[in-house]
mmCIF file of C-alpha atoms in Angstrom:
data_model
loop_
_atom_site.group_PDB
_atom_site.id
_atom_site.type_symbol
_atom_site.label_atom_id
_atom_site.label_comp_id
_atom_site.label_asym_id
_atom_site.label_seq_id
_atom_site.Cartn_x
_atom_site.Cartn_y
_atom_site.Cartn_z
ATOM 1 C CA UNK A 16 -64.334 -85.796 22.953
ATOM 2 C CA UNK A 17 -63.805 -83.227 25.506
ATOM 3 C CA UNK A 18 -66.217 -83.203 28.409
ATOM 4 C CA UNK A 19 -66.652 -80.804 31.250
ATOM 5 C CA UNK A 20 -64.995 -82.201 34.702
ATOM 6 C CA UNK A 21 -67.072 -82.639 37.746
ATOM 7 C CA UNK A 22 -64.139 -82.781 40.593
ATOM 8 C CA UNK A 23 -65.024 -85.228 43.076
ATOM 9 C CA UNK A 24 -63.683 -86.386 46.543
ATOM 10 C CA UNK A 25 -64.791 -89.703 49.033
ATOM 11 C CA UNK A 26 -66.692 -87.692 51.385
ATOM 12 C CA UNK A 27 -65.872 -90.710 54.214
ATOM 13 C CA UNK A 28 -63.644 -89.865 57.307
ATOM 14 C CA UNK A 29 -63.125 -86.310 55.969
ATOM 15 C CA UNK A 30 -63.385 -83.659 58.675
ATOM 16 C CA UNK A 31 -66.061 -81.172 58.429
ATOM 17 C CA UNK A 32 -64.069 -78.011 57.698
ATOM 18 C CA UNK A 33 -61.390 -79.906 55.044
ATOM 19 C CA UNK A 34 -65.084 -80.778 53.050
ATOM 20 C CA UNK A 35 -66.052 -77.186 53.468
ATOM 21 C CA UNK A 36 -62.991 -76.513 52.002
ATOM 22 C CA UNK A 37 -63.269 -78.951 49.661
ATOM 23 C CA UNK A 38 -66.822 -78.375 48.322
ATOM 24 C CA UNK A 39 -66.259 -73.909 48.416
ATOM 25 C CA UNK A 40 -62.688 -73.303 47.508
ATOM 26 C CA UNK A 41 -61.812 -76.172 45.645
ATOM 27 C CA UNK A 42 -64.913 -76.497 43.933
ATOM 28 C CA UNK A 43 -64.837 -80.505 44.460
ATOM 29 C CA UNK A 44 -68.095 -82.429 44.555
ATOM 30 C CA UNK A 45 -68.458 -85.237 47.272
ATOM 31 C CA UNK A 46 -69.074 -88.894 45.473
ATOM 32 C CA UNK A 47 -73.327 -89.296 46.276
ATOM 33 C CA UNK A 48 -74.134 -92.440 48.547
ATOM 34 C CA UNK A 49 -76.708 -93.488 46.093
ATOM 35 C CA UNK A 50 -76.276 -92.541 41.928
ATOM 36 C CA UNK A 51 -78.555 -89.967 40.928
ATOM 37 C CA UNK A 52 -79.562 -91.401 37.682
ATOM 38 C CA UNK A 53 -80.895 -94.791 36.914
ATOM 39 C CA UNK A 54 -80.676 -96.670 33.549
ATOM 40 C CA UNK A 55 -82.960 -99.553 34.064
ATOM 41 C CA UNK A 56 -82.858 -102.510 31.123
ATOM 42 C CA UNK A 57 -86.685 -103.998 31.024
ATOM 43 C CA UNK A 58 -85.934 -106.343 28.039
ATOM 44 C CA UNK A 59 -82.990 -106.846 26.253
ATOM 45 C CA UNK A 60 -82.498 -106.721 22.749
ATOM 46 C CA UNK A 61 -82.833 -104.118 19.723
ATOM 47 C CA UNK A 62 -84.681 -104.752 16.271
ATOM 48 C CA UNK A 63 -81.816 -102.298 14.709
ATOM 49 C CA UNK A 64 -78.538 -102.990 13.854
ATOM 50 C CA UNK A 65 -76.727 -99.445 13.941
ATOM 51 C CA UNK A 66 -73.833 -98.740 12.586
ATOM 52 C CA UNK A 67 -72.458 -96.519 15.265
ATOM 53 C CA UNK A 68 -73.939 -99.546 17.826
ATOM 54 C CA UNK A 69 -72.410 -102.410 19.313
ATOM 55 C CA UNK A 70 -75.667 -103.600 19.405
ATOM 56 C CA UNK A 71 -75.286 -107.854 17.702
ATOM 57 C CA UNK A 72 -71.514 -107.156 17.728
ATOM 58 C CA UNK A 73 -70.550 -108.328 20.652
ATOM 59 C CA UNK A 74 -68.405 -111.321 21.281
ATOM 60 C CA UNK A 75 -70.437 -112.453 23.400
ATOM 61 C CA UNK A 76 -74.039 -113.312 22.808
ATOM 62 C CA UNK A 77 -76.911 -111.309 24.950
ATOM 63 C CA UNK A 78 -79.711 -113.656 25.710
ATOM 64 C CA UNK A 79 -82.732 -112.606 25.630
ATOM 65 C CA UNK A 80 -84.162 -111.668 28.811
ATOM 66 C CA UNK A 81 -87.024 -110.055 30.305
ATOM 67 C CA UNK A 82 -87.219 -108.011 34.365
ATOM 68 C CA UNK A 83 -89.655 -109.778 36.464
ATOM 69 C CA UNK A 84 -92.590 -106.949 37.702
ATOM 70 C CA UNK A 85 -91.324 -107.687 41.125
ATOM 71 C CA UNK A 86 -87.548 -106.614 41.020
ATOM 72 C CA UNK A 87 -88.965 -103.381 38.360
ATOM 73 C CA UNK A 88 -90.803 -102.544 41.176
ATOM 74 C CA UNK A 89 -88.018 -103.096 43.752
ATOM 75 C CA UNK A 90 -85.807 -101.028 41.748
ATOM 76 C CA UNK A 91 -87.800 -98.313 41.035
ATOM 77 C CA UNK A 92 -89.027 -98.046 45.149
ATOM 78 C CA UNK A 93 -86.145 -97.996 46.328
ATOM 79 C CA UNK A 94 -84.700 -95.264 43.803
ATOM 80 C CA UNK A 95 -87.777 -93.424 44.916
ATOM 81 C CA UNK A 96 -86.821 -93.426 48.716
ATOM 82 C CA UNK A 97 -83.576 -91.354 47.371
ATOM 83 C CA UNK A 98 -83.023 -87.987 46.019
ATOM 84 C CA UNK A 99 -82.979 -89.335 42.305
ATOM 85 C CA UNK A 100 -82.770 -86.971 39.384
ATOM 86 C CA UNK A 101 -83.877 -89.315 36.865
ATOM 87 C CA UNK A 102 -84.852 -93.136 36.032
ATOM 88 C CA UNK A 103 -84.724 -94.290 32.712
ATOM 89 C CA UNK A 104 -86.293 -97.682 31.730
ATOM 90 C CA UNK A 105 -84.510 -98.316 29.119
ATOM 91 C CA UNK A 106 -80.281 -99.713 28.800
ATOM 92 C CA UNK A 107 -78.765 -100.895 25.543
ATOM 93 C CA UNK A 108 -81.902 -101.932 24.087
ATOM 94 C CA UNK A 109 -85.117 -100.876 22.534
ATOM 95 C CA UNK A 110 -87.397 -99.734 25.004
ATOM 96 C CA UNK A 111 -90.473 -100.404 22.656
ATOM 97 C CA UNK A 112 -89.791 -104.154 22.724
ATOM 98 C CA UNK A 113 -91.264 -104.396 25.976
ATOM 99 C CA UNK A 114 -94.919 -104.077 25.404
ATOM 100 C CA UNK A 115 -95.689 -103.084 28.993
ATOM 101 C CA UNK A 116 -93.415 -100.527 28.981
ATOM 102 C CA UNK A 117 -96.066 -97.369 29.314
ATOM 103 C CA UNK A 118 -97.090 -98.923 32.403
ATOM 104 C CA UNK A 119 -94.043 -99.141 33.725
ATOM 105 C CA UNK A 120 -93.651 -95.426 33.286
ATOM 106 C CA UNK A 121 -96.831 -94.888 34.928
ATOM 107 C CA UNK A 122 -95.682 -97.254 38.144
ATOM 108 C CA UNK A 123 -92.558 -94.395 38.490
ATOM 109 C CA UNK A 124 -94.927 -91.687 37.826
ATOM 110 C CA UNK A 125 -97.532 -92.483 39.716
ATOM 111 C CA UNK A 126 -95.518 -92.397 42.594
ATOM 112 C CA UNK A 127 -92.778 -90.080 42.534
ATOM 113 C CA UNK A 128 -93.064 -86.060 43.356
ATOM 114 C CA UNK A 129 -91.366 -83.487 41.049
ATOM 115 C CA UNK A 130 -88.359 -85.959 40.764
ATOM 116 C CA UNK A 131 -86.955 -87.830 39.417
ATOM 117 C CA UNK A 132 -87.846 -87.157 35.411
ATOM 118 C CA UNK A 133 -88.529 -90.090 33.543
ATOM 119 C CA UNK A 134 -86.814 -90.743 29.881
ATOM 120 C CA UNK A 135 -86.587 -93.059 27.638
ATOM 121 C CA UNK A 136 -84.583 -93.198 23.746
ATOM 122 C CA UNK A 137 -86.001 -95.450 21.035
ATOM 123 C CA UNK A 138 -85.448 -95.711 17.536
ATOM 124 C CA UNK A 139 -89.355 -95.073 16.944
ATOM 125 C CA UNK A 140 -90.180 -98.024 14.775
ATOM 126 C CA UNK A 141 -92.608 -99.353 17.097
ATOM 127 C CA UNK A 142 -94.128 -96.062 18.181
ATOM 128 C CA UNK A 143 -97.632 -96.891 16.603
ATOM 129 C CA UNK A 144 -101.173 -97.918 17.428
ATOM 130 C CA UNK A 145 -102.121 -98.412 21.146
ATOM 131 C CA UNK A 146 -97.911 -97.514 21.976
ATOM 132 C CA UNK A 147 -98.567 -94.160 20.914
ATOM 133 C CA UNK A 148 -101.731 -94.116 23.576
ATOM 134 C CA UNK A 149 -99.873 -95.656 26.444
ATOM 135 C CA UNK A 150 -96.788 -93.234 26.167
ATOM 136 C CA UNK A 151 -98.802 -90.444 26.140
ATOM 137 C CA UNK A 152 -101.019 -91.447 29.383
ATOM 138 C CA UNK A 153 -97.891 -92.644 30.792
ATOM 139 C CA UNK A 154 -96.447 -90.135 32.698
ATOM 140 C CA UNK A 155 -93.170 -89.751 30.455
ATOM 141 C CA UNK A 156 -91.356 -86.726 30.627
ATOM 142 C CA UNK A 157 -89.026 -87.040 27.936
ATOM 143 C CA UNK A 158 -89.359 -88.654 24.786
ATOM 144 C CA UNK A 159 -85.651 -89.177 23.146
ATOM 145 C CA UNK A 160 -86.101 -90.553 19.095
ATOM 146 C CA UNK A 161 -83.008 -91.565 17.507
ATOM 147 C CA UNK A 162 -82.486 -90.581 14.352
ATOM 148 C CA UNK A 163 -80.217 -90.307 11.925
ATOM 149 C CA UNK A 164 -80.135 -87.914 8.930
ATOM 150 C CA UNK A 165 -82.549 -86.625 6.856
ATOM 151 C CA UNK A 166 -82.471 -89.172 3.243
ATOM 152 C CA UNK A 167 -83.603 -92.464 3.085
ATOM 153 C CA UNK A 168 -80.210 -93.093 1.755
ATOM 154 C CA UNK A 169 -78.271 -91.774 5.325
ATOM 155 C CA UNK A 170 -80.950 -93.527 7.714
ATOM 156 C CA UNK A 171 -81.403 -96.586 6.699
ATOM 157 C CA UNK A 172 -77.069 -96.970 5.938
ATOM 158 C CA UNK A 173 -76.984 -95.513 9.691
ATOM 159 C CA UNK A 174 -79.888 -97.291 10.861
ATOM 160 C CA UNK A 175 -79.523 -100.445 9.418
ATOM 161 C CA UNK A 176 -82.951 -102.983 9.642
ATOM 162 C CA UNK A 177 -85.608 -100.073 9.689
ATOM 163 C CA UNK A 178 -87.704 -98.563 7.328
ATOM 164 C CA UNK A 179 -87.032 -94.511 6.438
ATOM 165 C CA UNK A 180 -90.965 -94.188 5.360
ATOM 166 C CA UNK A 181 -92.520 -95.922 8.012
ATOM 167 C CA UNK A 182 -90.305 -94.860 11.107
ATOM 168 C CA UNK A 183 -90.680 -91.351 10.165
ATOM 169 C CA UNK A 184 -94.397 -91.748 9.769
ATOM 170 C CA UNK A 185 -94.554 -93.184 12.892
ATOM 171 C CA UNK A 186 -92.816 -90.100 14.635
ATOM 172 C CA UNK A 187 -94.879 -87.838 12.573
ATOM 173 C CA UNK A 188 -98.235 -89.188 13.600
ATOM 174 C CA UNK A 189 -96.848 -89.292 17.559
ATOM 175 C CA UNK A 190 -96.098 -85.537 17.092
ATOM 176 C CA UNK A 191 -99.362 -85.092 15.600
ATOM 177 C CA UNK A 192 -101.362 -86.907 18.059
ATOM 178 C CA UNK A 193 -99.643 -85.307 21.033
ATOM 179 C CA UNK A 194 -100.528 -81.980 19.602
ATOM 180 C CA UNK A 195 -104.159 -82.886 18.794
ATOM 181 C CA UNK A 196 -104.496 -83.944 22.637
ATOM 182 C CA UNK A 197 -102.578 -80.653 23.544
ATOM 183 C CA UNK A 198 -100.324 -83.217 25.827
ATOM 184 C CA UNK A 199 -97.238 -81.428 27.926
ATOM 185 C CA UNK A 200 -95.580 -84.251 28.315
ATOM 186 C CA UNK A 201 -93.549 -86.237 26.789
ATOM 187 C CA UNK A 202 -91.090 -83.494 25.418
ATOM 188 C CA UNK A 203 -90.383 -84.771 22.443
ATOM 189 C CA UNK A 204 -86.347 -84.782 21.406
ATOM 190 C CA UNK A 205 -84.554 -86.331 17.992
ATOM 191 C CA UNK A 206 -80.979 -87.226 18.522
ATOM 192 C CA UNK A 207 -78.501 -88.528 16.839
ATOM 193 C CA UNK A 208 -74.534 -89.066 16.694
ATOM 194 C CA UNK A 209 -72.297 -86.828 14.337
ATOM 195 C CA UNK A 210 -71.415 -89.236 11.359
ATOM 196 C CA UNK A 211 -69.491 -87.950 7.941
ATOM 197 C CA UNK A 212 -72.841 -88.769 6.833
ATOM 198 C CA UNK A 213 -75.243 -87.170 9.179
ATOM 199 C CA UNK A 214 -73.232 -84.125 9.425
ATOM 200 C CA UNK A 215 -73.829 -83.354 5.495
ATOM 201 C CA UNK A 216 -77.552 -82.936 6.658
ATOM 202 C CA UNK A 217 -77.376 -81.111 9.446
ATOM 203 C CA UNK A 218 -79.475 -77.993 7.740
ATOM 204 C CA UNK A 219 -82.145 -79.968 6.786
ATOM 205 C CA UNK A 220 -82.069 -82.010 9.879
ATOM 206 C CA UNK A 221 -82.641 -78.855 11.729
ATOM 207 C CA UNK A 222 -85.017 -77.429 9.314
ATOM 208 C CA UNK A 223 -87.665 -79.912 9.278
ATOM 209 C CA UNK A 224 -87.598 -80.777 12.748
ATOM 210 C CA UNK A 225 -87.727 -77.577 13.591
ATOM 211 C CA UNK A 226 -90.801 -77.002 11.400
ATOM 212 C CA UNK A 227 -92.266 -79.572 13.498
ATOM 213 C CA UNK A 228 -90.938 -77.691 17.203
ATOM 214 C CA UNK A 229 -89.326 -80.368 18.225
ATOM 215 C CA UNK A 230 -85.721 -80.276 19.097
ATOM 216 C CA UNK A 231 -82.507 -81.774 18.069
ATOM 217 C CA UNK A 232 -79.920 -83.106 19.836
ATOM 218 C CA UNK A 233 -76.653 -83.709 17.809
ATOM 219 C CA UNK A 234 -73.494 -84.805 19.657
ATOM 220 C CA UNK A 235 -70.105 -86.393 19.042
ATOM 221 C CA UNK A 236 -69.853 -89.695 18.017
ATOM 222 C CA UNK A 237 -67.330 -91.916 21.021
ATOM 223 C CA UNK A 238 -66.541 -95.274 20.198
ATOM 224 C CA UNK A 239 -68.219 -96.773 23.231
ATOM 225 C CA UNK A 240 -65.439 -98.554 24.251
ATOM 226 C CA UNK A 241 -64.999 -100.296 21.322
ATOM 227 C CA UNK A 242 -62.263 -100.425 18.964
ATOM 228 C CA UNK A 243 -64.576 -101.430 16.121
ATOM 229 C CA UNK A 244 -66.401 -98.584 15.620
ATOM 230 C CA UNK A 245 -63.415 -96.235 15.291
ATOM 231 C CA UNK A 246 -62.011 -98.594 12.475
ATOM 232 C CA UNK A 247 -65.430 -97.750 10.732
ATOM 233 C CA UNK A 248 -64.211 -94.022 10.256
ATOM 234 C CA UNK A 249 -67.488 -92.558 10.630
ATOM 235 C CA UNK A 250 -66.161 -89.744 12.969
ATOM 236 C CA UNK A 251 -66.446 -86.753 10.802
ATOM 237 C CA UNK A 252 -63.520 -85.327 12.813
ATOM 238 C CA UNK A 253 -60.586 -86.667 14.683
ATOM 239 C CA UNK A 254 -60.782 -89.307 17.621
ATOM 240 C CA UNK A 255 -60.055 -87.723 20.527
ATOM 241 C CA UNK A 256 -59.858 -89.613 24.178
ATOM 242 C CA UNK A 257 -62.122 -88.709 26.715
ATOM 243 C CA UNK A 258 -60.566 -86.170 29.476
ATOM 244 C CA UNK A 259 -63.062 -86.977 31.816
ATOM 245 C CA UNK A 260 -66.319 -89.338 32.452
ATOM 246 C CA UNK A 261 -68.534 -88.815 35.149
ATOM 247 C CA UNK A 262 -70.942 -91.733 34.526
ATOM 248 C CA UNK A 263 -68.958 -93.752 37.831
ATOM 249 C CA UNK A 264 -69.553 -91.334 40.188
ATOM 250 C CA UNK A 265 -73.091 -90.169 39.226
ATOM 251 C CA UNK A 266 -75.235 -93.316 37.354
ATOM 252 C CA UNK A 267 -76.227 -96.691 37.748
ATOM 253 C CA UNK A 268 -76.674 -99.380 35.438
ATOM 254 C CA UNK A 269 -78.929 -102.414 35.761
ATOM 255 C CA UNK A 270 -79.292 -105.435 33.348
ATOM 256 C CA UNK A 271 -82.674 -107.209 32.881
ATOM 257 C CA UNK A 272 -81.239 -110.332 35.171
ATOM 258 C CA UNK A 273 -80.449 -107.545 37.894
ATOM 259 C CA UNK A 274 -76.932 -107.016 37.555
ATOM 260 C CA UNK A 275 -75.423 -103.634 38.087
ATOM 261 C CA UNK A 276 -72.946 -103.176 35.150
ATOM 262 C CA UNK A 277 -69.691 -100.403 34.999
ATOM 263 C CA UNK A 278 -71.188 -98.112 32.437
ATOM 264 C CA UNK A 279 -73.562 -97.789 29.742
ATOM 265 C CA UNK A 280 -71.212 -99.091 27.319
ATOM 266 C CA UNK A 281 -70.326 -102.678 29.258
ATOM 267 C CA UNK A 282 -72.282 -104.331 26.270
ATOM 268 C CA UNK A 283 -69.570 -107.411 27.058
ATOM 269 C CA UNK A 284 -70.853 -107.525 30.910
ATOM 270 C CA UNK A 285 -66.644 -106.647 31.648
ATOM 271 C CA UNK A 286 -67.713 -105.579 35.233
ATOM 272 C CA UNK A 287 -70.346 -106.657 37.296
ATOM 273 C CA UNK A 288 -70.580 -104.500 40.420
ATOM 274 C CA UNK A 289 -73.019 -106.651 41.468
ATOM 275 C CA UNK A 290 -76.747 -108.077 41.850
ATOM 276 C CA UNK A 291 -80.113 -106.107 43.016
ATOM 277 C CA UNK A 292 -82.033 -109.067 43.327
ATOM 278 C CA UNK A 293 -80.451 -110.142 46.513
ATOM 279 C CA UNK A 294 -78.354 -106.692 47.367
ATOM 280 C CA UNK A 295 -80.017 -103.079 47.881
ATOM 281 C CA UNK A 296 -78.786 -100.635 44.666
ATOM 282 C CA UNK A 297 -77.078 -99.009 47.544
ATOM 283 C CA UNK A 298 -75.323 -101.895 49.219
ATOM 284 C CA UNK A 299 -73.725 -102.327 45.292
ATOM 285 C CA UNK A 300 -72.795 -98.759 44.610
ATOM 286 C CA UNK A 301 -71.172 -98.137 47.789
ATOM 287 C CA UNK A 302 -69.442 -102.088 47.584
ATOM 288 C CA UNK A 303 -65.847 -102.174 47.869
ATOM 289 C CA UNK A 304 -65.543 -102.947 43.906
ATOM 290 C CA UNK A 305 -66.971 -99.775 43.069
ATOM 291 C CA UNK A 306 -65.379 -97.494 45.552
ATOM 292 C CA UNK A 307 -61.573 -98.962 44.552
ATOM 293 C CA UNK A 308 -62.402 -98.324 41.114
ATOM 294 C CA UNK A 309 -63.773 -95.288 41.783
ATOM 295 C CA UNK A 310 -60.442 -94.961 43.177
ATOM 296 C CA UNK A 311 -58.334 -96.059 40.752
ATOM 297 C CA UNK A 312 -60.170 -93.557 37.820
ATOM 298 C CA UNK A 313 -59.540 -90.616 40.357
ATOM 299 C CA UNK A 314 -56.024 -91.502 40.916
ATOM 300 C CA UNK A 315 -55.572 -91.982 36.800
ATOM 301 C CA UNK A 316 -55.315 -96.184 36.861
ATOM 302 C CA UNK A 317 -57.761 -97.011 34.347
ATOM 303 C CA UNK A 318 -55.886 -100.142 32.814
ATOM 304 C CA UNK A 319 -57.832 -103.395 32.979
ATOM 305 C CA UNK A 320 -60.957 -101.356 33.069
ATOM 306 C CA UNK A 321 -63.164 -100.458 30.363
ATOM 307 C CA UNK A 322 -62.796 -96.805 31.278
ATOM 308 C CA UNK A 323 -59.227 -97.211 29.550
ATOM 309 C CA UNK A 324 -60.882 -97.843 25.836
ATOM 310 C CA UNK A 325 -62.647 -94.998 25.908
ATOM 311 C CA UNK A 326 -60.342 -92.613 27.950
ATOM 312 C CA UNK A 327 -57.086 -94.069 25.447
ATOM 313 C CA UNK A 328 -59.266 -93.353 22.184
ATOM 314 C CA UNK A 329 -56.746 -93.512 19.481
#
C-alpha cells in the first residue's frame, strides 16, 4: 500500500537558516517534541475475533487489564498542556468494554479548547441502552463503526463472534437517536478494510449507508505486521510493501499498564519505548530508543524492527 511521504528531519543542533531551508525548499517537516496524536488503551481486550485482526492470535497472551482513573487522567493532562491534534481512547481493543468510557470522553472534553478531536472505532455491538446516552453527552467528536459488508453472510465470516441483526440494529437506533436529539456530534463514520469479500459489496455498502448520511470509509487492507494475515489471501489485490509510515514520527501509543508501544500494530509488545506511569509521555518520545530508531527508519535500517514486516510485505 502506497502512502503519501511526510519528509522529516531532527530539528536538534540544526542552524536556523539550514531548517529554513529545510522546512521551504526542501519541503521537510521537523520530527514534533511531543506526538500529535494519542491512542490511549483503557481496557484491553475485544469480544470479536476478526479475520483481518490479530486480535486472540497472538503468541503471546494479552492479560486482561484495566487504566487506573489516575494515570487516564495523567495522560490525558499532560497531552492537553501540548498542541495535540487528537486523543483517542481506544488501542487494539474494544472501546465499549470499558463501561466508563463516555466519561472518559467527557474528562478530555471538558477540558480541552478546539483541539485536540476526540475519536474512538468500535465494532458497535455494545452501542445500546444507557451507552448510546453517554456517547452522545460525551463530548465525542467522531464516532468510527467498523463494519464489514453488507450480508449477514460477509459480516459475520469477517466479523467473526457478532451478530449481523443485532449489531446493525444497534447502529441503526444510535443513528436514529442522534438525529431525534438533533446532536452535532459524534460524526458518525462506518469503516472497514477492502476484503475479496467486502469489495463485492461495495455498491450496496455505499448505498445504504448513504441513505442513512453517514459516511464510509473503505481502505486497503495491510497485514499489520503480521505474516498471518497475508497467508489468509483476503487482499482483493496484490500485497504491496509500505513506501512510507509516518505513525513514528507523528503518534503515540499507550497500553492499559502504561507502556508506550512502537506502533499500533505491536499486538506482541516487540518494543516498549517505555513507561508513563513513572516517565512524562515526553521524556519517552524524545528517549534515546525512540530517536535511534527514528533514526534508523530515516536512514532505511528497519531490520529487527517491526517496521520491517510491514515495510517488506511480500
Amino acid at each position: 500500500m502506497k502512502q503519501h511521504r511526510r519528509r522529516y528531519y531532527f530539528p536538534n543542533n540544526v542552524p536556523l537558516l539550514h531548517r529554513l531551508y529545510l522546512e521551504t525548499c526542501k519541503h521537510y517537516e521537523p520530527i514534533p517534541s511531543f506526538p500529535e496524536d494519542i491512542q490511549i488503551q483503557t481496557v484491553t481486550g475485544c469480544n470479536a475475533s476478526c479475520v483481518f485482526c490479530p486480535n486472540g492470535k497472538t503468541k503471546n497472551p494479552i492479560p486482561f487489564a484495566k487504566m487506573e482513573e489516575d494515570l487516564y487522567r495523567k495522560i490525558v493532562d499532560e497531552c492537553l498542556s501540548h498542541n495535540v491534534k487528537r486523543i483517542s481512547p481506544y488501542l487494539m481493543n474494544e472501546p465499549l468494554l470499558d463501561k466508563a468510557i463516555g466519561e472518559k470522553i467527557r474528562y478530555i472534553a471538558d477540558r480541552k479548547d478546539k483541539r485536540p478531536s476526540i475519536k474512538i472505532n468500535t465494532n458497535a455491538s455494545m452501542l445500546k441502552g444507557p451507552m448510546i446516552n453517554s456517547l452522545l453527552t460525551s463530548g465525542l467528536d467522531r464516532l468510527n463503526i467498523s463494519f464489514h459488508g453488507m450480508s449477514k453472510k460477509t459480516y459475520e465470516e469477517s466479523m467473526q463472534g457478532l451478530n449481523y441483526e443485532a449489531v446493525l440494529a444497534n447502529v441503526n437506533d444510535f443513528i436514529r437517536e442522534k438525529e431525534r436529539r438533533k446532536a452535532h456530534k459524534p460524526k458518525v463514520s462506518i469503516v472497514m478494510v477492502k476484503t475479496k469479500q467486502v469489495e463485492q459489496e461495495l455498491d450496496a455498502i455505499r448505498q445504504y449507508w448513504g441513505k442513512r448520511k453517514v459516511g464510509t470509509h473503505i481502505r486497503a487492507l495491510e497485514n499489520r505486521a503480521n505474516r498471518d494475515i497475508q497467508q489468509k489471501k483476503l487482499n482483493p489485490e496484490k500485497w504491496h510493501a509500505f513506501n512510507w509510515c509516518k505513525r513514528l514520527f507523528t503518534q503515540a501509543y499507550i497500553l492499559a499498564n502504561g507502556d508506550m508501544v512502537l506502533c499500533c500494530v505491536d499486538w506482541e509488545r516487540t518494543t516498549v519505548l517505555g513507561n508513563v506511569r513513572t516517565h512524562t509521555i515526553k521524556e519517552v518520545w524524545n528517549s534515546q530508543k525512540a530517536v535511534d530508531i527514528r533514526k534508523n527508519f530515516l536512514s532505511g535500517h528497519t531490520e529487527g524492527l517491526l517496521c520491517h514486516a510491514c515495510l517488506k510485505q511480500a
